[in-house]
Coordinates of C-alpha atoms in Angstrom, one line a residue:
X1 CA -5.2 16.6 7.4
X2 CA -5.6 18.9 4.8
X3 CA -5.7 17.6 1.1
X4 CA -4.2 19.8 -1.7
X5 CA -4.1 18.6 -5.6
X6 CA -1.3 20.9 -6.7
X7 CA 0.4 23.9 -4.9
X8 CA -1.1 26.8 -6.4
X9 CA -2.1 29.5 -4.1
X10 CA -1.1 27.6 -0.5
X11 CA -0.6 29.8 2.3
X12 CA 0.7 27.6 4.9
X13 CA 2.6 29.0 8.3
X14 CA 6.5 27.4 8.8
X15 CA 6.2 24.4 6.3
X16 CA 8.5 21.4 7.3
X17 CA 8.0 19.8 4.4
X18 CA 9.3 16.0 3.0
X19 CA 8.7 14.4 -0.5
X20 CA 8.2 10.9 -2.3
X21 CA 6.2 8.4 -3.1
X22 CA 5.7 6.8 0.7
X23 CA 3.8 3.4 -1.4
X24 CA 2.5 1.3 1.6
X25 CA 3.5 4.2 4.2
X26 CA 5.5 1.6 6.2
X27 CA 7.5 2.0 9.1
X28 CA 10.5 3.1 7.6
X29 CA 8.5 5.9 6.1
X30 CA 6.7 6.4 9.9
X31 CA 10.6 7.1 10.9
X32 CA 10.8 9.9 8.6
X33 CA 7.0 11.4 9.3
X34 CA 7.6 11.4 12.8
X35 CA 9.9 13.1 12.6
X36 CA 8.3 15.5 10.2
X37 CA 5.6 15.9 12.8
X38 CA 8.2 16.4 15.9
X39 CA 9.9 19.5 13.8
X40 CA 7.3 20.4 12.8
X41 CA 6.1 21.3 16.0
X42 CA 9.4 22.3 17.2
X43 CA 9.1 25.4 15.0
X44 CA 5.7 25.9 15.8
X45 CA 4.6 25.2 11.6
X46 CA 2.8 22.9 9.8
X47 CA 3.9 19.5 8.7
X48 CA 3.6 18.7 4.7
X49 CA 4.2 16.0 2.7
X50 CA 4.4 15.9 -0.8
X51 CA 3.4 12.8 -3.2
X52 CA 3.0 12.5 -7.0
X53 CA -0.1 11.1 -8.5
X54 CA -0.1 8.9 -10.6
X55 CA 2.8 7.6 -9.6
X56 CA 5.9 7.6 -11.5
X57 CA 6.5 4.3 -12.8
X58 CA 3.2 4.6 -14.3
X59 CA 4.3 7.8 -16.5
X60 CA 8.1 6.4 -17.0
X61 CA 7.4 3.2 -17.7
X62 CA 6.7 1.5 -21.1
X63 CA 4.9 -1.8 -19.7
X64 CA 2.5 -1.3 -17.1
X65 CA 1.1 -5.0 -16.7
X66 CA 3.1 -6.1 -13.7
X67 CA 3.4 -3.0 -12.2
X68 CA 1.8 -3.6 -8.4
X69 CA 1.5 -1.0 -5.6
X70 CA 1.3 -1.4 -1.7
X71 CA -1.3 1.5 -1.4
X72 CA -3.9 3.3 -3.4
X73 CA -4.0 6.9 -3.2
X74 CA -7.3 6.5 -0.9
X75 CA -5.6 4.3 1.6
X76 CA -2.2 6.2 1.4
X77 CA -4.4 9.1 2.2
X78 CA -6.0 7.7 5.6
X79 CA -2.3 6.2 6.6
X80 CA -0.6 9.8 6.3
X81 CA -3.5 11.2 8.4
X82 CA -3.2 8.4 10.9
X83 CA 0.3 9.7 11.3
X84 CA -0.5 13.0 12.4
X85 CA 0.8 15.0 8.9
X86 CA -1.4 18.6 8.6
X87 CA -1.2 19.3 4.8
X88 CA -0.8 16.1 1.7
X89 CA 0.0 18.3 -1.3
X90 CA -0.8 15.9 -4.3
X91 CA 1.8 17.1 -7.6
X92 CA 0.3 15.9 -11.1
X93 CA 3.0 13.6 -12.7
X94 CA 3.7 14.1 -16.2
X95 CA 6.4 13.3 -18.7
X96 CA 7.2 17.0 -18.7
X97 CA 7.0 17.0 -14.4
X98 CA 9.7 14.2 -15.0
X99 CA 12.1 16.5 -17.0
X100 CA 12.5 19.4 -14.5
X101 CA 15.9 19.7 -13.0
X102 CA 16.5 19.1 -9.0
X103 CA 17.0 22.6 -8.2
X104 CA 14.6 23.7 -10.6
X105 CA 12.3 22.0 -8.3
X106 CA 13.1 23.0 -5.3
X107 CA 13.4 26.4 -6.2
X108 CA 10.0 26.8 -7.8
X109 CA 8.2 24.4 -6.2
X110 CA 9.5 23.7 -3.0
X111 CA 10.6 27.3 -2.2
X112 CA 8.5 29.4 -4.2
X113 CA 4.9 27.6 -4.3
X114 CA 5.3 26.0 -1.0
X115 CA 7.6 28.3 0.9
X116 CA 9.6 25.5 2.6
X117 CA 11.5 26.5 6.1
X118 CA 12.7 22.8 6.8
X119 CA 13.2 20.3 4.4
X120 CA 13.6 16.8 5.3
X121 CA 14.6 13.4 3.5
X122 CA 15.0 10.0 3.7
X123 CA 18.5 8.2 3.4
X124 CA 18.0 6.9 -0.1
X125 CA 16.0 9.6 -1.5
X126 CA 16.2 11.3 -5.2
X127 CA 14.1 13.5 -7.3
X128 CA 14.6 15.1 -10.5
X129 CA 15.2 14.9 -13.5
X130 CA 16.5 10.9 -14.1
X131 CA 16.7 11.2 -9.9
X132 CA 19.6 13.1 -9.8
X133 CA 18.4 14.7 -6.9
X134 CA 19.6 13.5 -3.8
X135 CA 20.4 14.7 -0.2
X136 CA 23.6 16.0 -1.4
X137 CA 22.2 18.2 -4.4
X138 CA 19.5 19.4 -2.1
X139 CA 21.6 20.9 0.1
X140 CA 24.0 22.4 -2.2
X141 CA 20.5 24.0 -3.9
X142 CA 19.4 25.0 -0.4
X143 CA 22.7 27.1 0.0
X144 CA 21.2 29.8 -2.4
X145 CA 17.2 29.5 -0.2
X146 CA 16.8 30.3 3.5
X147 CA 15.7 26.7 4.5
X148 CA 17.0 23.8 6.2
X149 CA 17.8 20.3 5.0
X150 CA 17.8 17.2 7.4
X151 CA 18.6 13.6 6.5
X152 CA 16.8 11.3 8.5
X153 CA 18.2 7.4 8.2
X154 CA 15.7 5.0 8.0
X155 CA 14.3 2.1 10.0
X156 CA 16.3 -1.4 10.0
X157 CA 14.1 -4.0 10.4
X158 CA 15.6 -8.3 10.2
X159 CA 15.9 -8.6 6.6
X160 CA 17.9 -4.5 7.0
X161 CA 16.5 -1.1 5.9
X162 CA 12.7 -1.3 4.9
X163 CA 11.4 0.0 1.4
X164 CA 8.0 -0.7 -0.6
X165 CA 9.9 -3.1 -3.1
X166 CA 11.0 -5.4 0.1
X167 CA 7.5 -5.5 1.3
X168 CA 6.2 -6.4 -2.4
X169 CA 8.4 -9.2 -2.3
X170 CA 7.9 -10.9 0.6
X171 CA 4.5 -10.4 -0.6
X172 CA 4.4 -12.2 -3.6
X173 CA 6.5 -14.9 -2.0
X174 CA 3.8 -15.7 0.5
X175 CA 5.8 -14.4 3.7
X176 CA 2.6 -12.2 5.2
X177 CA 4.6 -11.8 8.7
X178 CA 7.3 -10.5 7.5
X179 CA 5.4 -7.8 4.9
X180 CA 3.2 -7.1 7.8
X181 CA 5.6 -6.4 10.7
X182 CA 7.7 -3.8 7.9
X183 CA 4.7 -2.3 7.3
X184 CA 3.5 -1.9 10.9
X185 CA 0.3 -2.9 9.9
X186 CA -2.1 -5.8 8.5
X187 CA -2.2 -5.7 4.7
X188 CA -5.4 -4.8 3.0
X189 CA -7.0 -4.1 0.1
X190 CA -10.9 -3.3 -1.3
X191 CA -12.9 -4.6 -3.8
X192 CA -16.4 -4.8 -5.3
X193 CA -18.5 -8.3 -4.6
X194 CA -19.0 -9.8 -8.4
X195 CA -20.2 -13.1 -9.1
X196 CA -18.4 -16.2 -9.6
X197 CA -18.8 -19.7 -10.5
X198 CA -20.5 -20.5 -6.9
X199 CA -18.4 -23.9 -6.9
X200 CA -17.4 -23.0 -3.2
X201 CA -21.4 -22.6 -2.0
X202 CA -21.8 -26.2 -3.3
X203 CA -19.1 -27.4 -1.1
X204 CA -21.0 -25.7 1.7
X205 CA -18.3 -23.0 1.7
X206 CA -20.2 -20.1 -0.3
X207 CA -17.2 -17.5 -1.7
X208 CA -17.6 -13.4 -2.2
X209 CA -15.5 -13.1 -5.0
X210 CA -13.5 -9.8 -4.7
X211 CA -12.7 -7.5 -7.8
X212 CA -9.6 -5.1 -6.2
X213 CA -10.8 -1.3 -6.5
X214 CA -7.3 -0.4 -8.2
X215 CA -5.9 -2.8 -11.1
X216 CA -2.1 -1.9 -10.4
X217 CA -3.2 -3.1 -6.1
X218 CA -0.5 -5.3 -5.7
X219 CA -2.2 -9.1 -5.0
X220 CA -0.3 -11.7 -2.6
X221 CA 0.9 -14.9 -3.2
X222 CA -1.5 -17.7 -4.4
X223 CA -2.8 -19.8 -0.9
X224 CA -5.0 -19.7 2.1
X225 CA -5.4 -16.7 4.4
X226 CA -7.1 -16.2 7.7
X227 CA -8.8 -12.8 6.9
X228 CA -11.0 -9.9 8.8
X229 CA -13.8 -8.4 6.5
X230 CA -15.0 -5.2 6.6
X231 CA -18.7 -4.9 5.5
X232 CA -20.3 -1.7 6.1
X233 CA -18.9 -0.8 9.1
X234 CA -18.9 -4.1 10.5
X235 CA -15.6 -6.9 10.6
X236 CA -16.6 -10.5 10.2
X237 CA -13.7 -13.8 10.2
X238 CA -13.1 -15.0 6.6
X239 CA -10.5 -17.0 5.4
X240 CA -9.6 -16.2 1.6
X241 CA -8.1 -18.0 -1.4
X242 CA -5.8 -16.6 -4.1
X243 CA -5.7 -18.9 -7.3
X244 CA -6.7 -20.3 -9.8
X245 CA -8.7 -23.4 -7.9
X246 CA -6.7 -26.1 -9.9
X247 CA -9.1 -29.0 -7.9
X248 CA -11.8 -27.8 -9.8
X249 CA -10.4 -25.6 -12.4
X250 CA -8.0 -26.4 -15.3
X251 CA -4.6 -24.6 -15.9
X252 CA -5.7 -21.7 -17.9
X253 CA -8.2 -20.4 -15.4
X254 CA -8.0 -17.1 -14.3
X255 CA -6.8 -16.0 -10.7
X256 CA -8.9 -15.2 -8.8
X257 CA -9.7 -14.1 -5.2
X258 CA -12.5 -15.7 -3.3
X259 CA -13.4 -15.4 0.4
X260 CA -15.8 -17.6 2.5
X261 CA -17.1 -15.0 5.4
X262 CA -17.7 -17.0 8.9
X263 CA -21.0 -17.1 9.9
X264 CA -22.2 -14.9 6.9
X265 CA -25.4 -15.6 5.0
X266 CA -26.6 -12.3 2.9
X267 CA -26.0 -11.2 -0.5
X268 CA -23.6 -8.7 -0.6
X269 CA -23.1 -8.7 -4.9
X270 CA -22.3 -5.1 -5.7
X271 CA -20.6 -3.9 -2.6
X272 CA -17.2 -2.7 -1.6
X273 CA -15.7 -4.9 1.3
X274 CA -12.2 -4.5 3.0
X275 CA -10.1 -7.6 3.5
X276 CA -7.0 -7.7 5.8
X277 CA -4.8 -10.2 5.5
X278 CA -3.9 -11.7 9.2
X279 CA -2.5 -15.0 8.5
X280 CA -1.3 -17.5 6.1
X281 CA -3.0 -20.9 6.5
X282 CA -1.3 -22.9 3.5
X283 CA -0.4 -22.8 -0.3
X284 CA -2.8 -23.6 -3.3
X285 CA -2.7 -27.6 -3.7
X286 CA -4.5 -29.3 -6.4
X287 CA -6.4 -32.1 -4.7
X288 CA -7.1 -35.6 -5.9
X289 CA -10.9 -34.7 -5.5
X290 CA -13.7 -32.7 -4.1
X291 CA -13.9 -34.5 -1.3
X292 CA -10.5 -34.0 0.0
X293 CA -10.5 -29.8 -1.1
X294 CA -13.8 -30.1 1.3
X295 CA -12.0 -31.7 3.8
X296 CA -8.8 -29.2 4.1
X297 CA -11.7 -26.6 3.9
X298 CA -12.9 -27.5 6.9
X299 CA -9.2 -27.4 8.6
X300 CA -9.5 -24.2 7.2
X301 CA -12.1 -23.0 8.7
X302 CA -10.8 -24.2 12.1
X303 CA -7.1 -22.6 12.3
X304 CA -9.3 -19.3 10.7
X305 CA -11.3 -19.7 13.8
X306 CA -8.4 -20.4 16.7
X307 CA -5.5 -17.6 14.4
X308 CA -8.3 -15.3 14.8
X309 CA -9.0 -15.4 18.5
X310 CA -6.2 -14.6 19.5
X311 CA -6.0 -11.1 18.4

């Protein structure tokens, strides 16, 4: 895949082309892309995909502090590869970006910068100026361009059609099987190795803690999960705790995100490590004592262990 930041001097053969801001690149969006990919090929072209960076919200909106996001740029990157696209065209998002008109857009940008043959869109897609571009005003702007429009509806999962603020919630309300199977993939994110307190080394449970690579990366729910770690190239078993620690910790203590790597022994302060979330063991429970949070460690460790074989 190809990697453009802006559409200035492109020359790309037969572009079938879609738009947004495809935030966790889940399977509803894989519905659309593969699609992209198939007519793409079809009209023997190129598939494209346009995204905004940064995105939107963080331009439009006046408060940023609880604004989270399924996917970085990086890993939104690697997903839209892993799905076969040719070209990621990358538009800078402005204020002024935000006032152009629908047509305006896909006359000078989609038609003239890009030279789209084959547009295509998701079922609940806008654009535009205060997204008053939809599937109906693209094809009534089309009319005037040689190009085709195509709709493409979007996957229905249990809980009905899938979209990034779904898979947020269930998220942030502990339900990991349900935000993993609508994203069609484990949830992850990356983070530098900083130090901590080292309570949890002298519980015989020693913790990386993890500082997230992106500040708007959205965290889950406080509780236990069974993790895999990615260290250099190499996956270990963790399991990982969101929270404030309220055993050991009173309640103004910051959250925090702590993971005790199986079998693991080096110092690893300073790096970047992966963690995928797999499973959720249990909520954060304020214990009577240390003893007891050592205890439930330990059952931990074990359903970390058994969840994790059986991959």
């Amino acid at each position: 895949m190809i990697i453009h930041y802006g559409c200035e001097s492109l020359n790309l053969g037969s572009p079938v082309v879609t738009l947004g801001i495809f935030d966790g690149v889940h399977r509803g969006h894989m519905t659309l892309l593969s699609s992209l990919v198939l007519r793409a090929k079809e009209a023997n072209g190129e598939s494209v995909v346009i995204t905004f960076s940064p995105h939107p919200r963080l331009v439009l909106s006046k408060d940023q502090a609880d604004l989270m996001f399924l996917t970085t740029m990086k890993e939104k990157q690697v997903l839209l590869e892993g799905a076969g696209i040719d070209h990621l065209i990358v538009l800078d998002f402005s204020e002024e970006f935000s006032r152009m008109n629908a047509c305006d857009f896909v006359s000078e940008v989609l038609v003239d910068k890009i030279g789209t043959k084959h547009l295509l869109v998701g079922y609940n897609h806008h654009f535009g100026r205060r997204g008053e571009g939809d599937f109906n005003t693209i094809v009534q702007c089309s009319e005037s361009f040689n190009f085709k429009v195509e709709q493409v509806q979007g996957f229905q999962s249990e809980e009905g059609a899938i979209s990034s603020s779904i898979i947020r919630k269930a998220l942030t309300e502990g339900r990991l099987d349900a935000a993993n199977s609508m994203l069609g993939y484990p949830y992850s994110l990356s983070g530098e190795v900083v130090p901590g307190k080292q309570l949890g080394r002298s519980l015989g449970f020693p913790t990386a803690n993890i500082k997230p690579d992106d500040k708007h990366k959205l965290i889950p729910a406080n509780g236990v999960y069974a993790v895999e770690v990615m260290i250099k190239g190499t996956e270990y078993k963790g399991m990982l705790s969101i929270g404030t620690n309220p055993t050991v910790n009173d309640s103004s203590a910051d959250r925090s995100i702590e993971v005790n790597i199986l079998n693991f022994e080096k110092d690893i302060y300073g790096e970047n490590i992966t963690i995928t979330f797999k499973k959720w063991l249990r909520d954060e429970i304020r214990f009577n004592n240390v003893s007891e949070l050592t205890r439930q460690m330990e059952i931990d460790k074990q359903d970390t262990i058994r969840l994790l074989s059986h991959k």
